Coordinates of C-alpha atoms in Angstrom, one line a residue:
X1500 CA 97.6 112.3 -21.3
X1501 CA 94.7 111.1 -19.1
X1502 CA 94.7 111.6 -15.3
X1503 CA 96.8 109.2 -13.3
X1504 CA 96.6 108.9 -9.5
X1505 CA 99.0 107.4 -7.0
X1506 CA 96.8 104.9 -5.2
X1507 CA 98.0 104.1 -1.7
X1508 CA 96.1 100.8 -1.9
X1509 CA 98.2 99.5 -4.9
X1510 CA 101.3 101.5 -4.1
X1511 CA 101.5 102.8 -7.7
X1512 CA 100.1 105.3 -10.2
X1513 CA 96.9 104.2 -12.0
X1514 CA 94.9 105.6 -14.7
X1515 CA 91.8 107.3 -13.3
X1516 CA 88.6 105.6 -14.5
X1517 CA 85.5 106.5 -12.3
X1518 CA 83.0 103.9 -11.3
X1519 CA 80.3 105.8 -13.1
X1520 CA 81.0 107.6 -16.4
X1521 CA 81.6 111.3 -15.9
X1522 CA 80.7 111.2 -12.2
X1523 CA 83.1 111.2 -9.3
X1524 CA 82.3 110.5 -5.6
X1525 CA 85.0 111.8 -3.3
X1526 CA 85.2 111.6 0.5
X1527 CA 87.9 113.4 2.6
X1528 CA 88.2 113.1 6.3
X1529 CA 87.7 116.6 7.9
X1530 CA 88.8 117.9 11.3
X1531 CA 87.8 116.9 14.8
X1532 CA 86.4 120.2 15.9
X1533 CA 87.7 120.6 19.5
X1534 CA 90.3 123.3 18.9
X1535 CA 91.8 125.8 16.4
X1536 CA 93.0 124.2 13.1
X1537 CA 96.7 124.2 12.4
X1538 CA 98.8 124.5 9.2
X1539 CA 98.8 120.7 8.8
X1540 CA 95.0 120.7 8.6
X1541 CA 95.2 123.5 6.0
X1542 CA 97.5 121.4 3.8
X1543 CA 95.1 118.5 3.5
X1544 CA 92.1 120.9 2.8
X1545 CA 94.0 122.9 0.2
X1546 CA 95.4 119.8 -1.5
X1547 CA 92.0 118.2 -1.9
X1548 CA 90.5 121.6 -2.9
X1549 CA 93.0 121.5 -5.8
X1550 CA 92.0 117.9 -6.6
X1551 CA 88.3 118.9 -6.5
X1552 CA 88.9 121.8 -8.9
X1553 CA 91.0 119.8 -11.3
X1554 CA 88.4 117.0 -11.5
X1555 CA 85.7 119.6 -12.3
X1556 CA 88.1 121.1 -14.9
X1557 CA 88.3 117.7 -16.5
X1558 CA 84.5 117.8 -16.9
X1559 CA 83.5 115.4 -14.1
X1560 CA 80.4 115.9 -12.0
X1561 CA 81.9 115.7 -8.6
X1562 CA 80.1 115.0 -5.3
X1563 CA 82.6 116.0 -2.7
X1564 CA 82.0 115.1 0.9
X1565 CA 84.2 116.4 3.7
X1566 CA 82.9 115.6 7.3
X1567 CA 83.2 117.1 10.7
X1568 CA 83.9 114.8 13.6
X1569 CA 81.8 116.5 16.3
X1570 CA 81.6 113.8 18.9
X1571 CA 84.9 112.5 20.3
X1572 CA 86.9 112.0 23.5
X1573 CA 88.9 115.2 22.8
X1574 CA 85.7 117.3 22.5
X1575 CA 84.4 115.8 25.8
X1576 CA 87.7 116.5 27.5
X1577 CA 87.6 120.1 26.3
X1578 CA 84.0 120.4 27.6
X1579 CA 85.0 119.1 31.0
X1580 CA 88.0 121.5 31.2
X1581 CA 86.1 124.6 30.1
X1582 CA 82.6 124.0 31.3
X1583 CA 81.2 124.7 27.8
X1584 CA 78.8 122.3 26.2
X1585 CA 80.1 120.0 23.5
X1586 CA 77.8 121.6 21.0
X1587 CA 79.1 125.1 21.9
X1588 CA 82.6 123.9 21.4
X1589 CA 82.0 122.2 18.1
X1590 CA 79.9 125.1 16.7
X1591 CA 82.7 127.5 17.6
X1592 CA 85.4 125.6 15.8
X1593 CA 83.3 124.6 12.8
X1594 CA 82.6 128.3 12.2
X1595 CA 86.2 129.2 12.7
X1596 CA 87.3 126.4 10.3
X1597 CA 84.9 127.7 7.6
X1598 CA 86.1 131.3 8.0
X1599 CA 89.7 130.2 7.7
X1600 CA 89.1 128.0 4.7
X1601 CA 87.1 130.7 3.0
X1602 CA 90.0 133.1 3.6
X1603 CA 92.3 130.5 1.9
X1604 CA 89.9 130.5 -1.1
X1605 CA 88.9 126.9 -0.5
X1606 CA 85.7 125.9 -2.2
X1607 CA 83.0 124.5 0.0
X1608 CA 82.5 120.8 -0.5
X1609 CA 79.2 119.5 -1.9
X1610 CA 78.2 118.2 1.5
X1611 CA 79.8 118.8 4.9
X1612 CA 78.1 116.3 7.2
X1613 CA 78.5 116.2 11.0
X1614 CA 78.7 112.9 12.8
X1615 CA 76.1 114.0 15.4
X1616 CA 73.5 114.5 12.6
X1617 CA 74.0 110.9 11.4
X1618 CA 73.7 108.8 14.6
X1619 CA 70.7 106.9 13.2
X1620 CA 72.7 106.0 10.1
X1621 CA 75.6 104.9 12.3
X1622 CA 73.4 102.7 14.5
X1623 CA 71.9 101.0 11.5
X1624 CA 75.4 100.4 10.1
X1625 CA 76.6 98.8 13.4
X1626 CA 73.5 96.7 13.6
X1627 CA 74.1 95.4 10.1
X1628 CA 77.6 94.3 11.0
X1629 CA 76.3 92.5 14.1
X1630 CA 73.6 90.8 12.1
X1631 CA 76.3 89.6 9.6
X1632 CA 78.5 88.3 12.4
X1633 CA 81.2 90.8 11.7
X1634 CA 80.8 92.7 15.0
X1635 CA 79.8 91.7 18.5
X1636 CA 78.2 93.3 21.5
X1637 CA 79.7 92.7 25.0
X1638 CA 78.4 93.3 28.4
X1639 CA 78.5 96.9 29.4
X1640 CA 77.4 98.3 26.0
X1641 CA 80.6 98.1 23.9
X1642 CA 80.3 96.9 20.3
X1643 CA 83.5 95.8 18.5
X1644 CA 84.4 95.0 15.0
X1645 CA 86.0 91.5 14.7
X1646 CA 89.0 91.8 12.4
X1647 CA 89.1 88.0 12.1
X1648 CA 85.9 88.3 10.1
X1649 CA 87.7 90.3 7.4
X1650 CA 90.5 88.4 5.7
X1651 CA 92.0 91.4 3.9
X1652 CA 92.6 93.5 7.0
X1653 CA 95.9 95.4 6.6
X1654 CA 95.8 95.7 2.8
X1655 CA 95.9 99.5 2.8
X1656 CA 98.6 100.0 5.3
X1657 CA 100.4 96.8 4.1
X1658 CA 100.5 95.4 7.6
X1659 CA 100.2 91.8 8.7
X1660 CA 97.5 91.4 11.3
X1661 CA 99.4 88.3 12.8
X1662 CA 102.5 90.5 13.3
X1663 CA 100.4 93.3 14.9
X1664 CA 98.6 90.9 17.2
X1665 CA 101.8 89.3 18.3
X1666 CA 103.1 92.6 19.5
X1667 CA 99.8 93.7 21.2
X1668 CA 99.1 93.6 24.9
X1669 CA 95.7 92.7 26.3
X1670 CA 94.6 94.3 29.5
X1671 CA 93.4 92.0 32.2
X1672 CA 89.8 93.2 32.0
X1673 CA 89.8 93.3 28.2
X1674 CA 86.5 92.1 26.7
X1675 CA 87.7 92.0 23.1
X1676 CA 88.0 88.7 21.3
X1677 CA 91.2 90.0 19.7
X1678 CA 93.4 93.0 20.8
X1679 CA 93.1 94.4 17.2
X1680 CA 89.3 94.5 17.3
X1681 CA 88.2 98.1 17.3
X1682 CA 85.3 100.0 18.8
X1683 CA 82.1 100.7 16.8
X1684 CA 80.0 101.8 19.8
X1685 CA 81.0 102.8 23.3
X1686 CA 78.8 103.2 26.4
X1687 CA 78.5 106.7 27.8
X1688 CA 80.2 107.6 31.1
X1689 CA 78.4 109.9 33.5
X1690 CA 78.2 113.4 32.3
X1691 CA 79.1 112.5 28.7
X1692 CA 76.8 113.1 25.6
X1693 CA 75.0 110.0 24.6
X1694 CA 72.3 108.6 22.2
X1695 CA 69.9 105.7 22.8
X1696 CA 70.8 102.5 20.9
X1697 CA 70.0 98.8 20.9
X1698 CA 73.1 98.4 23.1
X1699 CA 72.2 101.1 25.6
X1700 CA 73.1 104.8 25.9
X1701 CA 76.3 105.6 24.2
X1702 CA 78.1 107.1 21.3
X1703 CA 79.8 105.9 18.1
X1704 CA 83.5 105.2 17.7
X1705 CA 85.5 107.4 15.3
X1706 CA 86.0 104.9 12.4
X1707 CA 82.3 104.0 12.0
X1708 CA 81.3 107.6 11.6
X1709 CA 83.1 108.0 8.3
X1710 CA 81.9 104.7 6.9
X1711 CA 78.3 105.5 7.7
X1712 CA 78.4 109.1 6.3
X1713 CA 80.3 108.1 3.1
X1714 CA 77.7 105.3 2.5
X1715 CA 74.8 107.8 3.1
X1716 CA 76.1 110.2 0.4
X1717 CA 78.2 108.2 -1.9
X1718 CA 76.9 104.6 -1.7
X1719 CA 78.6 101.2 -1.1
X1720 CA 81.5 102.0 -3.4
X1721 CA 82.9 105.3 -4.5
X1722 CA 85.9 106.7 -6.4
X1723 CA 88.3 108.6 -4.1
X1724 CA 88.9 108.7 -0.4
X1725 CA 91.5 111.2 0.9
X1726 CA 93.2 112.4 4.0
X1727 CA 96.6 112.9 5.6
X1728 CA 99.1 110.0 5.7
X1729 CA 98.5 109.7 9.4
X1730 CA 95.0 108.4 8.7
X1731 CA 96.1 105.3 6.7
X1732 CA 96.3 103.3 9.9
X1733 CA 94.2 102.7 11.8
X1734 CA 91.4 105.0 10.6
X1735 CA 91.3 104.2 6.9
X1736 CA 92.2 100.6 7.3
X1737 CA 89.3 100.2 9.7
X1738 CA 86.9 102.0 7.4
X1739 CA 87.8 99.5 4.7
X1740 CA 87.3 96.6 7.0
X1741 CA 83.8 97.6 8.3
X1742 CA 82.5 98.9 4.9
X1743 CA 83.7 95.9 2.8
X1744 CA 82.6 93.5 5.5
X1745 CA 79.2 95.1 5.5
X1746 CA 78.5 95.2 1.7
X1747 CA 80.9 92.7 0.2
X1748 CA 82.1 95.1 -2.5
X1749 CA 85.3 97.3 -2.8
X1750 CA 84.8 100.3 -0.6
X1751 CA 87.0 102.8 -2.4
X1752 CA 88.8 102.6 -5.8
X1753 CA 91.6 105.2 -5.3
X1754 CA 93.1 106.2 -1.9
X1755 CA 94.9 109.5 -1.8
X1756 CA 97.1 110.6 1.1
X1757 CA 98.9 113.9 1.5
X1758 CA 102.3 114.3 3.3
X1759 CA 102.9 116.1 6.6
X1760 CA 103.9 119.7 7.3
X1761 CA 107.1 120.0 9.3
X1762 CA 108.0 123.2 11.3
X1763 CA 111.6 124.4 10.9
X1764 CA 112.6 120.9 9.8
X1765 CA 111.0 119.3 12.9
X1766 CA 107.9 117.2 13.0
X1767 CA 104.9 119.3 14.1
X1768 CA 103.9 118.0 17.5
X1769 CA 102.3 119.3 20.7
X1770 CA 105.1 117.9 22.8
X1771 CA 107.5 120.1 20.9
X1772 CA 105.1 123.1 21.2
X1773 CA 105.5 123.9 17.5
X1774 CA 101.9 123.7 16.3
X1775 CA 101.3 126.7 14.1
X1776 CA 97.7 127.7 13.8
X1777 CA 96.1 128.8 10.6
X1778 CA 94.9 132.0 12.0
X1779 CA 98.5 132.8 13.1
X1780 CA 99.8 132.2 9.6
X1781 CA 96.9 134.3 8.1
X1782 CA 97.9 137.2 10.5
X1783 CA 101.4 137.2 9.0
X1784 CA 100.9 136.3 5.3
X1785 CA 98.4 136.8 2.6
X1786 CA 96.1 133.8 1.8
X1787 CA 97.6 133.4 -1.6
X1788 CA 101.1 133.1 -0.2
X1789 CA 99.8 130.4 2.2
X1790 CA 98.1 128.5 -0.6
X1791 CA 101.1 128.8 -2.9
X1792 CA 103.3 127.4 -0.1
X1793 CA 101.0 124.5 0.6
X1794 CA 101.0 123.5 -3.1
X1795 CA 104.6 124.3 -3.8
X1796 CA 105.6 120.6 -3.2
X1797 CA 104.0 117.5 -4.6
X1798 CA 101.1 116.6 -2.2
X1799 CA 102.6 113.3 -1.2
X1800 CA 105.9 114.9 -0.2
X1801 CA 106.6 116.5 3.2
X1802 CA 106.8 120.3 3.3
X1803 CA 108.7 122.4 5.8
X1804 CA 107.1 125.6 7.2
X1805 CA 109.5 128.3 8.3
X1806 CA 109.8 132.1 8.0
X1807 CA 112.4 131.5 5.3
X1808 CA 110.2 129.2 3.2
X1809 CA 107.3 131.6 3.5
X1810 CA 109.5 134.6 2.5
X1811 CA 110.7 132.7 -0.6
X1812 CA 107.2 131.9 -1.6
X1813 CA 106.1 135.5 -1.1
X1814 CA 108.9 136.7 -3.4
X1815 CA 108.0 134.1 -6.0
X1816 CA 104.3 135.2 -5.9
X1817 CA 105.4 138.9 -6.3
X1818 CA 107.4 137.8 -9.4
X1819 CA 104.3 136.3 -11.0
X1820 CA 102.1 139.3 -10.1
X1821 CA 104.8 141.6 -11.2
X1822 CA 104.8 140.0 -14.6
X1823 CA 101.0 140.2 -14.8
X1824 CA 101.2 143.9 -13.9
X1825 CA 103.7 144.5 -16.7
X1826 CA 101.2 142.8 -19.1
X1827 CA 98.4 145.0 -17.8
X1828 CA 100.5 148.2 -18.2
X1829 CA 101.4 147.1 -21.8
X1830 CA 97.7 146.8 -22.6
X1831 CA 98.0 143.0 -23.1
X1832 CA 94.8 141.1 -22.2
X1833 CA 94.3 137.4 -22.2
X1834 CA 92.0 135.8 -24.8
X1835 CA 88.9 134.0 -23.6
X1836 CA 90.3 130.8 -22.1
X1837 CA 86.8 129.7 -21.2
X1838 CA 86.2 129.6 -24.9
X1839 CA 89.0 127.1 -25.4
X1840 CA 91.7 129.6 -26.2
X1841 CA 95.0 128.6 -24.6
X1842 CA 98.6 129.2 -25.1
X1843 CA 101.3 126.5 -25.1
X1844 CA 101.8 126.8 -21.3
X1845 CA 98.4 125.3 -20.7
X1846 CA 99.4 121.9 -22.2
X1847 CA 102.3 121.7 -19.8
X1848 CA 100.1 122.6 -16.8
X1849 CA 97.5 119.9 -17.9
X1850 CA 100.3 117.3 -18.2
X1851 CA 101.6 118.2 -14.7
X1852 CA 98.2 118.0 -13.0
X1853 CA 97.2 114.9 -14.9
X1854 CA 100.4 113.3 -13.4
X1855 CA 99.0 112.7 -9.9
X1856 CA 98.0 116.3 -9.3
X1857 CA 101.6 117.6 -9.5
X1858 CA 101.0 121.2 -8.5
X1859 CA 104.7 121.7 -7.9
X1860 CA 105.5 120.9 -11.6
X1861 CA 102.6 123.1 -12.8
X1862 CA 104.0 126.0 -10.8
X1863 CA 107.5 125.4 -12.2
X1864 CA 106.0 125.6 -15.7
X1865 CA 104.4 128.9 -14.8
X1866 CA 107.6 130.3 -13.5
X1867 CA 109.4 129.2 -16.6
X1868 CA 106.8 130.9 -18.8
X1869 CA 107.0 134.1 -16.7
X1870 CA 110.8 134.2 -17.1
X1871 CA 110.4 133.9 -20.9
X1872 CA 107.6 136.5 -20.9
X1873 CA 109.7 139.0 -18.9
X1874 CA 112.5 138.6 -21.4
X1875 CA 110.2 139.4 -24.3
X1876 CA 109.0 142.5 -22.4
X1877 CA 112.6 143.5 -21.6
X1878 CA 113.8 143.1 -25.2
X1879 CA 110.8 145.2 -26.4
X1880 CA 111.2 147.8 -23.6
X1881 CA 107.6 146.9 -22.5
X1882 CA 106.3 147.7 -26.0
X1883 CA 106.2 144.3 -27.8
X1884 CA 105.2 143.9 -31.4
X1885 CA 102.1 142.0 -32.6
X1886 CA 103.7 138.6 -32.7
X1887 CA 105.1 138.9 -29.1
X1888 CA 101.9 140.3 -27.9
X1889 CA 100.1 137.2 -29.0
X1890 CA 102.6 135.0 -27.2
X1891 CA 102.3 137.1 -24.1
X1892 CA 98.5 137.1 -24.2
X1893 CA 98.6 133.3 -24.4
X1894 CA 100.8 133.1 -21.3
X1895 CA 98.4 135.4 -19.5
X1896 CA 95.4 133.3 -20.4
X1897 CA 97.1 130.1 -19.3
X1898 CA 98.1 131.6 -15.9
X1899 CA 94.5 132.8 -15.4
X1900 CA 93.3 129.3 -16.2
X1901 CA 95.8 127.8 -13.8
X1902 CA 94.6 130.2 -11.1
X1903 CA 91.2 128.6 -11.2
X1904 CA 92.8 125.3 -10.3
X1905 CA 95.5 126.4 -7.9
X1906 CA 93.4 129.1 -6.2
X1907 CA 96.3 131.6 -6.7
X1908 CA 96.9 134.6 -9.0
X1909 CA 93.2 135.2 -8.9
X1910 CA 93.1 139.0 -8.3
X1911 CA 94.1 142.0 -10.4
X1912 CA 97.9 142.6 -10.1
X1913 CA 97.5 146.3 -9.2
X1914 CA 95.0 145.3 -6.4
X1915 CA 97.4 142.6 -5.2
X1916 CA 100.3 145.1 -4.8
X1917 CA 98.1 147.8 -3.4
X1918 CA 96.8 145.3 -0.7
X1919 CA 100.4 144.1 0.0
X1920 CA 101.6 147.7 0.4
X1921 CA 98.7 148.6 2.7
X1922 CA 99.3 145.5 4.8
X1923 CA 103.1 146.2 5.1
X1924 CA 102.6 149.8 5.8
X1925 CA 100.3 148.9 8.7
X1926 CA 102.7 146.3 10.0
X1927 CA 105.8 148.4 9.7
X1928 CA 104.3 151.8 10.4
X1929 CA 105.5 153.2 7.0
X1930 CA 104.7 156.7 6.1
X1931 CA 103.8 156.7 2.3
X1932 CA 103.9 160.5 2.0
X1933 CA 107.5 160.4 3.3
X1934 CA 108.4 157.7 0.8
X1935 CA 106.8 159.6 -2.1
X1936 CA 108.7 162.8 -1.0
X1937 CA 112.0 160.8 -1.0
X1938 CA 111.3 159.4 -4.5
X1939 CA 110.7 162.9 -5.8
X1940 CA 113.9 164.1 -4.2
X1941 CA 115.8 161.2 -5.7
X1942 CA 114.4 162.0 -9.1
X1943 CA 115.5 165.6 -8.8
X1944 CA 118.9 164.6 -7.6
X1945 CA 119.3 162.4 -10.6
X1946 CA 118.3 165.2 -12.9
X1947 CA 120.9 167.5 -11.3
X1948 CA 123.5 164.7 -11.6
X1949 CA 123.8 164.4 -7.8
X1950 CA 124.0 160.7 -8.0
X1951 CA 125.6 160.3 -4.6
X1952 CA 122.4 161.7 -3.0
X1953 CA 120.2 159.6 -5.3
X1954 CA 122.0 156.5 -4.2
X1955 CA 121.9 157.5 -0.6
X1956 CA 118.0 157.8 -0.9
X1957 CA 117.8 154.4 -2.5
X1958 CA 119.9 152.9 0.3
X1959 CA 117.8 154.6 2.9
X1960 CA 114.6 153.1 1.4
X1961 CA 116.2 149.7 0.9
X1962 CA 117.0 149.7 4.7
X1963 CA 113.3 150.2 5.2
X1964 CA 112.6 147.2 2.8
X1965 CA 111.3 149.6 0.2
X1966 CA 112.0 148.4 -3.3
X1967 CA 112.1 151.1 -6.1
X1968 CA 111.2 150.1 -9.6
X1969 CA 112.2 152.6 -12.3
X1970 CA 110.2 152.5 -15.5
X1971 CA 109.2 154.6 -18.5
X1972 CA 106.2 156.1 -16.6
X1973 CA 108.4 157.0 -13.6
X1974 CA 109.4 155.3 -10.3
X1975 CA 107.0 153.1 -8.3
X1976 CA 107.7 151.4 -5.0
X1977 CA 106.7 148.3 -3.1
X1978 CA 107.6 146.7 0.2
X1979 CA 109.5 143.5 0.3

């Protein structure tokens, strides 16, 4: 099965055929760096990281561009409120963003351009639109794109410009020819950052930044443009208009948009005060739990963040690492998947990811394989025969291969549980020596057939969220 992608432009899944053989150009809208990033930002970044990884797995040479919007009204407002320069603010939050994404095991894109480093490219792009009669300069320094010059305006969002215009209100002093015309360049107000341009001192509008930067690195046409669903209109619709009006060729072949993150079944919004910042989530959960949560639903579907959902994901991740730990203890090692050796699970994972990057289905296949693998180990009392060992090694190899795409299950199982135990002990102020002493006492009680005391100790530890696991080599413990 070849890769199929749901294209927002056509509203259906399409077979992926890149513009240039074996090469993929992908542009994803990055953050406006005026504040700490929230879990909604993380979903978009992690989703497109998975897309990037899968495209490379399929053998494509991918040029992945993810920008930073570092000149914007919100940044200027923050500067006025804090007294910090715009550059100081954007540098701070770009560094913070990189640190958080690195923690979430997100690969760096090929290029991460900043709008402020491409002002000349933006000015040339705007001038081209003016020269083509697609944009106009008005007194005062504003430059607007004329949507009447682009007959296909609305094709991405499936909106009718006539309907939109009928419902629009024009301010008395409006200088636009149409209320739907949007800003390409705006004059600077006193105290704001500005750049010299043919239309006076000013700064670019938001939409033109992405068109100019994508053109600089990916050309007039490229394969994939991504971002959150909230960007479909007006941002991506306006990108299409100004780019296709400028060059007369299709701007992007496949448009991919991820769904929103809700918080406790409510839309995340500042008015509700339920924005959850990435650094807050990282303080409470391991990066792999967060990644697994963000990929646990199909990327186009909404996903609900709550303590309960994160707890469920944490338990599920423990189950997979618990299985891998059993394989390690049984001396089962995966064959060399890099050499093309895979088990039957891999075909199911490939099918899932080729079906519009269905990470949720891929994970379901992994859980099913883990369940079957655990049964094989249970039936063999963790000492499987040669035939079962081969099956288990294949599952191991396929999970390791999937880890390179999902960015999960990437560490040694023993290290995973050790880190989890250390983190929980620090959070809950658990005394490991005391727990080990209770486990020894429980073992002695069982030997002397004092089962009441043994059960009492287990209940005591369970109340502390300590889970005991009895095995042939003795009793181990972990924290829920």
